[in-house]
Coordinates of C-alpha atoms and ligand atoms in Angstrom, one line a residue:
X36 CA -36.6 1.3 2.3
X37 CA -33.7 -0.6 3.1
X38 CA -31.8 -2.9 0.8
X39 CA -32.3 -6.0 2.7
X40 CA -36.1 -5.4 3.0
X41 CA -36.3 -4.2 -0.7
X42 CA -34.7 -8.2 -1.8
X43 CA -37.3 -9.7 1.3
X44 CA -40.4 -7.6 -0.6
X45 CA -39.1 -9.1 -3.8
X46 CA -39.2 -12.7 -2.5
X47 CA -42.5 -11.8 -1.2
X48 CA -44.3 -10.8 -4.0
X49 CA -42.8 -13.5 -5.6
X50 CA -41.1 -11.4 -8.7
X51 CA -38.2 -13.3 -7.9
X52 CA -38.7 -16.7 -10.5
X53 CA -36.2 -19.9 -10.1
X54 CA -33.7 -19.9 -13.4
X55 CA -35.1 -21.5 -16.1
X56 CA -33.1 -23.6 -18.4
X57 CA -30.5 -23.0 -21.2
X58 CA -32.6 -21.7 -23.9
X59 CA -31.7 -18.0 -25.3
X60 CA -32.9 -14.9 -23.5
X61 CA -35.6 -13.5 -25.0
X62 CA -35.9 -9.4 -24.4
X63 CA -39.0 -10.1 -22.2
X64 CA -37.0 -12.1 -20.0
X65 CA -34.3 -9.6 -19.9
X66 CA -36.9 -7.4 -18.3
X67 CA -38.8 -9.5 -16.3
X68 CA -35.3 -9.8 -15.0
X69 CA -34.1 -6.2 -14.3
X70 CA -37.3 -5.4 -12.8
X71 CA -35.6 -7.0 -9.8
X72 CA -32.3 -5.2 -10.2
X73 CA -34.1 -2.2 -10.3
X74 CA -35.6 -2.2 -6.7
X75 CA -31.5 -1.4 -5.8
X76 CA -29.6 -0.8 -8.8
X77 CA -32.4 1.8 -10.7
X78 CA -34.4 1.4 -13.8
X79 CA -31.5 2.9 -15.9
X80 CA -28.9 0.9 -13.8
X81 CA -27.9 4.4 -11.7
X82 CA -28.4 3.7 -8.3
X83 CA -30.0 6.2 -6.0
X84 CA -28.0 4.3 -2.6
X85 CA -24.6 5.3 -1.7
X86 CA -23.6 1.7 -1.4
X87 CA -25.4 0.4 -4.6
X88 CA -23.2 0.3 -7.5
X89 CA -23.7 2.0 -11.0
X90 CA -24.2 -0.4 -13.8
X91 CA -25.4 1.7 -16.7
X92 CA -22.1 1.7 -19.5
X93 CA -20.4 -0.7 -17.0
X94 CA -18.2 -3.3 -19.5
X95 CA -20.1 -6.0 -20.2
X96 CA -17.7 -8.6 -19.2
X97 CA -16.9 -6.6 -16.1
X98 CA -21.1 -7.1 -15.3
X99 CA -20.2 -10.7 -16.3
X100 CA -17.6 -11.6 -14.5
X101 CA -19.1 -10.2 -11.3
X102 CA -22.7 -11.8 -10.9
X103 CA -20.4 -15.5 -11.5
X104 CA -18.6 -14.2 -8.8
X105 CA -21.5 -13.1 -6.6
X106 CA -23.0 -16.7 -7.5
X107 CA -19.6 -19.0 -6.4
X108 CA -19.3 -16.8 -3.3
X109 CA -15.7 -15.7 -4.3
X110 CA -17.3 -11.9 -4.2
X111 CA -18.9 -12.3 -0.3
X112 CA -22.2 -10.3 -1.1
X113 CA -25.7 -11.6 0.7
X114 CA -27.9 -10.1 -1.6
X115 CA -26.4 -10.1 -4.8
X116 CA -25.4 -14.2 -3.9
X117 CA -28.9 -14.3 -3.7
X118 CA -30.0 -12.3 -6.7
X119 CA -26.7 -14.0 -8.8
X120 CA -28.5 -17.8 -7.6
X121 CA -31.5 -17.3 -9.5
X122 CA -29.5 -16.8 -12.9
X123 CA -28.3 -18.7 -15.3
X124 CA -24.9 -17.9 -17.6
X125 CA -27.2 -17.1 -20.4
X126 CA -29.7 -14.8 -18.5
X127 CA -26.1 -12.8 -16.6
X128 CA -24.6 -12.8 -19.9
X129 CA -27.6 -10.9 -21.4
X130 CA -28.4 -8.6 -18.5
X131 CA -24.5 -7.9 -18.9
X132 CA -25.0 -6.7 -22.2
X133 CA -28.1 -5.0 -21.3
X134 CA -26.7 -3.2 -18.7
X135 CA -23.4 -2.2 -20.8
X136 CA -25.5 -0.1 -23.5
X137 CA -27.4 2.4 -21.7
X138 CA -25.8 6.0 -21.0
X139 CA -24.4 6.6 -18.2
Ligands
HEC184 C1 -31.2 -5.7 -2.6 C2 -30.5 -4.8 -3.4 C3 -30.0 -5.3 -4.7 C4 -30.6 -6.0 -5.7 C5 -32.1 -6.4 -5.8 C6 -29.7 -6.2 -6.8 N1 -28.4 -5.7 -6.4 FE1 -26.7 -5.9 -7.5 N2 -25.7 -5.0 -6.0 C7 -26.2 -4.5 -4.8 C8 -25.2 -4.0 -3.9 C9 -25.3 -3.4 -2.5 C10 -24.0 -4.2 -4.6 C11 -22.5 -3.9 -4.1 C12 -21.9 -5.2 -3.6 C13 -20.7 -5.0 -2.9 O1 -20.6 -4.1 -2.1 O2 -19.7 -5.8 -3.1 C14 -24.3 -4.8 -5.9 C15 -23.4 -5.2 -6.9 C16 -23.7 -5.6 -8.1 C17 -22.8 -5.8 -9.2 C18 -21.3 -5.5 -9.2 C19 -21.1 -4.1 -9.7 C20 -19.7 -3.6 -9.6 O3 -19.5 -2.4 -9.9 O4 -18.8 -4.3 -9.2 C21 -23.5 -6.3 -10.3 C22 -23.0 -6.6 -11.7 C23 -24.9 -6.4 -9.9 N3 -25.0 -5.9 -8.6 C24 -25.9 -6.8 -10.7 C25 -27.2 -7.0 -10.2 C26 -28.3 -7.6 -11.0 C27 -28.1 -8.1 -12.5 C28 -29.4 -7.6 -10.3 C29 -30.7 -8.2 -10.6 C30 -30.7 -9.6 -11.0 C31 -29.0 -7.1 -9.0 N4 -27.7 -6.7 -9.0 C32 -29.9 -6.9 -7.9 C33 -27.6 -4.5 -4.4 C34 -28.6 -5.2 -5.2

């Protein structure tokens, strides 16, 4: 499946949730959250595309700094601006960290 119709089957099956608000991150959020990453970026954040990055052992700020990036537009990516629009600072701040521990 291609990446665009992956994000499209997402919206669809409406696993993609509006933000919600400031609070902490709790770890079933985290993973109601990478559940969509997944689709493109695999379960254990190695991607089996080409053109889909690696984000297992990736520096956590790196991750960071990125998805706030994908979300102002100064990184031009369609789906990741959309993916980066649903989070908040908290929830990319914890699927940073997330993302940084596992092996790669
Ligand atoms: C529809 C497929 C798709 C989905 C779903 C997706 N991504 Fe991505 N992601 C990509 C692609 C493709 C890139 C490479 C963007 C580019 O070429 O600039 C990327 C890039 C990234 C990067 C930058 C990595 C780097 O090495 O610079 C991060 C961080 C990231 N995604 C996190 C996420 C997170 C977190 C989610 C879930 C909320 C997510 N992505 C969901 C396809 C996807």
């Amino acid at each position: 499946m291609k990446m665009r119709n992956i994000a499209l089957a997402l919206v669809a099956a409406g696993l993609i949730a509006p933000a919600t608000g400031t609070a902490a991150v709790t770890r079933t959020q985290i993973e109601d959250l990478i559940v969509q990453c997944a689709a493109c970026h695999g379960a254990d954040g190695v991607a089996r595309d080409v053109e889909v990055p690696n984000l297992a052992g990736q520096h956590d700020r790196y991750l960071y700094n990125q998805l706030l990036n994908f979300r102002s537009g100064r990184r031009p990516h369609k789906e990741m601006r959309y993916m980066s629009r649903q989070l908040t600072e908290e929830e990319m701040d914890a699927i940073a960290d997330y993302y940084s521990k596992l092996p790669h």
